[in-house]
Amino acid sequence: MAEKTITIWSDPRWRILFDVTKLNRVKPWQIRLVEMIRALMEELERRSLLDLSSCGVAACSAATIHRMKTELLLKADRPGIEDGGGEREVLVVPPPVDLPCMPEFMVVTVNELIRALREVFFKADRRSDGGEEEKALLAVFDVKIDEFLIKLEERLEEFLDGLRRMFGDKEIIGLNEVFEGVDKLEAARRFILLLFAAARGAVELIEDDEFKLIAVKWNGGSGGVKGED
């Protein structure tokens, strides 16, 4: 029995698993652990030989070789230091900026925005000598929300009247026709009023994916003037 056991463990096909003193001198990726262990198990089953101590040594050696393979993989992933002896450039990464609030949860009304702007200019006015320029800026933000909404409603009605005449008997017109022949300031006003009109449902903005164009559709009826009569 002892002679048969020595013959099996000294087989060159899996000898490295039982000679732990040579593990540090082997090349891990040249060892096929799966084939080696499978051949050893088949040989043990064929000879009906069970030696728990020797099998434990083989399992420990196989785990060590697998760890050595993993370490070689991790070592290959590490960035190497460039040759030349020069000092590596130190990248300065600035600290992250803490935002005062999370944008997705920020809800601000027009009145709150006006109040905040007024407070900023009031603080600036206290630090200065109260010149005419600062007073003029403060007067811009001296807005009452009710008066603002009334004026906005009046301008929106005037804008819708102009749109009715612009549409005529047509149901859809190009967006460029709304801004044709006006300066940049008036174009900005018309764009804002157009968004309000779309939010009210008086018009609808349509995008043509094929021609990359944006058109305006009148929702008051088949045509601009006729839909209102």
C-alpha positions as MATLAB code, in Angstrom:
seq = 'MAEKTITIWSDPRWRILFDVTKLNRVKPWQIRLVEMIRALMEELERRSLLDLSSCGVAACSAATIHRMKTELLLKADRPGIEDGGGEREVLVVPPPVDLPCMPEFMVVTVNELIRALREVFFKADRRSDGGEEEKALLAVFDVKIDEFLIKLEERLEEFLDGLRRMFGDKEIIGLNEVFEGVDKLEAARRFILLLFAAARGAVELIEDDEFKLIAVKWNGGSGGVKGED';
ca = [
       0.000    0.000    0.000;
       2.786    2.439    0.917;
       4.628    1.697   -2.319;
       1.483    2.284   -4.366;
       0.838    5.587   -2.582;
       4.347    6.890   -3.167;
       4.089    5.998   -6.825;
       0.882    7.990   -7.268;
       2.019   11.164   -5.464;
       5.334   11.232   -7.331;
       3.671   11.110  -10.744;
       5.109   14.037  -12.843;
       1.619   14.994  -14.016;
       0.706   16.373  -10.551;
       3.960   16.234   -8.612;
       3.975   20.039   -8.192;
       0.847   19.789   -6.012;
       2.737   17.777   -3.394;
       6.106   19.538   -3.548;
       5.169   22.848   -1.893;
       8.827   23.930   -1.713;
       8.860   24.478   -5.488;
       5.713   26.611   -5.734;
       7.691   29.860   -5.592;
       9.796   28.780   -8.578;
       7.020   27.767  -10.956;
       5.333   29.880  -13.612;
       1.662   29.822  -12.570;
       0.186   30.385  -16.022;
       2.024   27.354  -17.388;
       0.165   25.067  -14.972;
      -3.237   23.757  -16.071;
      -4.872   23.240  -12.716;
      -8.214   21.941  -13.980;
      -6.685   19.203  -16.133;
      -4.164   18.308  -13.412;
      -6.744   17.952  -10.616;
      -9.196   16.076  -12.850;
      -6.504   13.569  -13.841;
      -5.517   13.095  -10.177;
      -9.129   12.467   -9.103;
      -9.654    9.942  -11.897;
      -6.489    8.103  -10.881;
      -7.552    7.993   -7.226;
     -10.988    6.673   -8.163;
      -9.480    4.063  -10.452;
      -7.195    2.769   -7.677;
      -9.841    3.221   -4.942;
      -7.270    5.163   -2.924;
      -8.320    7.688   -0.244;
      -5.690    9.773    1.573;
      -7.260   12.860    3.131;
      -3.939   14.320    4.276;
      -2.366   14.179    0.834;
      -5.544   15.423   -0.853;
      -5.535   18.398    1.533;
      -1.973   19.243    0.533;
      -2.939   19.054   -3.143;
      -5.958   21.349   -2.571;
      -3.825   23.884   -0.670;
      -1.194   23.899   -3.442;
      -3.876   24.364   -6.113;
      -5.328   27.332   -4.174;
      -1.840   28.854   -3.870;
      -1.195   28.537   -7.611;
      -4.604   30.097   -8.364;
      -3.772   33.008   -6.045;
      -0.437   33.498   -7.821;
      -2.273   33.704  -11.158;
      -4.641   36.326   -9.764;
      -1.761   38.403   -8.395;
      -0.079   38.388  -11.791;
      -3.283   39.648  -13.402;
      -3.631   42.466  -10.878;
       0.033   43.379  -11.283;
      -0.418   43.638  -15.045;
      -3.321   46.088  -14.565;
      -1.276   48.516  -12.479;
       0.039   51.512  -14.460;
       3.808   51.322  -14.739;
       6.161   54.182  -13.975;
       7.583   55.688  -17.132;
      11.275   55.222  -17.680;
      13.559   58.215  -17.766;
      13.935   59.046  -14.093;
      11.831   62.195  -14.367;
       9.374   63.183  -11.689;
       5.764   62.358  -12.335;
       3.445   65.298  -12.780;
       1.149   65.826   -9.834;
      -2.398   66.535  -10.913;
      -4.206   68.941   -8.643;
      -7.878   67.984   -8.380;
     -10.009   70.743   -6.897;
     -12.483   69.783   -4.189;
     -16.118   69.341   -5.215;
     -18.322   72.401   -5.051;
     -21.220   72.136   -2.625;
     -24.371   73.393   -4.329;
     -26.707   75.404   -2.099;
     -29.623   73.212   -3.095;
     -30.525   70.229   -5.228;
     -31.857   71.525   -8.594;
     -34.402   68.748   -8.994;
     -36.104   69.746   -5.720;
     -35.908   73.539   -6.168;
     -39.309   75.167   -6.676;
     -39.324   78.978   -6.763;
     -42.255   81.235   -7.509;
     -41.926   84.522   -9.383;
     -42.720   86.464   -6.221;
     -39.956   84.680   -4.273;
     -37.470   85.353   -7.059;
     -38.314   89.069   -7.107;
     -38.065   89.262   -3.312;
     -34.629   87.595   -3.351;
     -33.337   89.952   -6.027;
     -34.609   92.962   -4.124;
     -32.830   91.805   -0.968;
     -29.559   91.465   -2.877;
     -29.783   94.992   -4.244;
     -30.869   96.401   -0.865;
     -27.743   94.923    0.724;
     -25.602   96.437   -2.017;
     -27.326   99.775   -1.460;
     -26.478   99.745    2.252;
     -22.787   99.223    1.479;
     -22.720  102.018   -1.121;
     -23.588  105.696   -0.931;
     -27.054  105.175   -2.420;
     -26.327  106.551   -5.871;
     -28.868  107.033   -8.610;
     -27.735  103.890  -10.450;
     -28.516  101.617   -7.496;
     -31.916  103.251   -7.003;
     -32.749  102.757  -10.658;
     -31.883   99.086  -10.405;
     -34.070   98.674   -7.334;
     -36.953  100.339   -9.118;
     -36.817   97.680  -11.834;
     -37.591   94.962   -9.282;
     -40.290   96.924   -7.476;
     -42.973   94.809   -9.125;
     -46.331   93.819   -7.732;
     -47.231   90.336   -8.791;
     -50.905   91.164   -9.434;
     -50.052   94.063  -11.735;
     -47.479   91.896  -13.482;
     -50.043   89.159  -14.205;
     -52.594   91.693  -15.458;
     -50.077   93.251  -17.845;
     -48.998   89.799  -18.986;
     -52.614   88.872  -19.721;
     -53.101   92.072  -21.731;
     -49.950   91.484  -23.760;
     -50.952   87.855  -24.330;
     -54.362   88.885  -25.684;
     -52.705   91.401  -28.018;
     -50.285   88.713  -29.156;
     -53.117   86.237  -29.831;
     -54.961   88.877  -31.879;
     -51.827   89.339  -33.957;
     -51.526   85.577  -34.383;
     -55.127   85.350  -35.633;
     -54.364   87.864  -38.341;
     -51.103   86.092  -39.113;
     -52.801   82.704  -39.536;
     -55.666   84.015  -41.658;
     -57.305   80.967  -43.254;
     -54.297   78.754  -42.542;
     -54.145   76.258  -39.710;
     -50.361   75.852  -39.555;
     -47.621   78.407  -40.174;
     -43.855   78.248  -39.876;
     -42.214   79.485  -36.688;
     -40.077   81.920  -38.675;
     -43.222   83.780  -39.752;
     -43.901   84.700  -36.105;
     -40.522   86.458  -35.814;
     -40.295   87.845  -39.328;
     -39.428   91.549  -39.593;
     -38.900   92.252  -35.840;
     -35.811   93.122  -33.824;
     -34.201   90.834  -31.229;
     -36.058   92.324  -28.262;
     -39.469   91.944  -29.889;
     -38.536   88.425  -31.018;
     -37.723   87.508  -27.420;
     -41.083   88.943  -26.263;
     -42.976   87.030  -28.929;
     -41.178   83.810  -28.046;
     -42.127   84.126  -24.355;
     -45.735   84.984  -25.238;
     -45.816   82.062  -27.672;
     -44.856   79.720  -24.850;
     -47.643   81.135  -22.678;
     -50.090   80.731  -25.563;
     -49.004   77.109  -26.005;
     -49.393   76.480  -22.267;
     -52.934   77.884  -22.437;
     -53.723   75.604  -25.388;
     -54.396   78.356  -27.921;
     -51.574   77.134  -30.164;
     -49.450   74.033  -30.484;
     -45.787   73.783  -31.416;
     -45.101   70.986  -33.925;
     -41.650   69.646  -34.828;
     -41.019   68.066  -38.212;
     -38.294   65.452  -37.677;
     -37.813   64.901  -41.407;
     -37.175   68.524  -42.398;
     -35.921   69.696  -38.970;
     -38.517   72.480  -38.856;
     -40.808   73.804  -36.136;
     -44.304   74.969  -37.014;
     -47.120   76.585  -35.067;
     -50.620   75.107  -35.218;
     -53.704   77.126  -34.347;
     -56.038   75.212  -32.016;
     -58.981   77.626  -32.239;
     -60.503   75.925  -35.297;
     -59.804   75.292  -38.951;
     -58.242   78.739  -39.403;
     -57.018   81.716  -37.415;
     -59.858   84.172  -37.910;
     -62.589   81.692  -38.781;
     -61.909   79.605  -35.682;
     -62.739   82.550  -33.425;
     -65.878   83.704  -35.196;
];
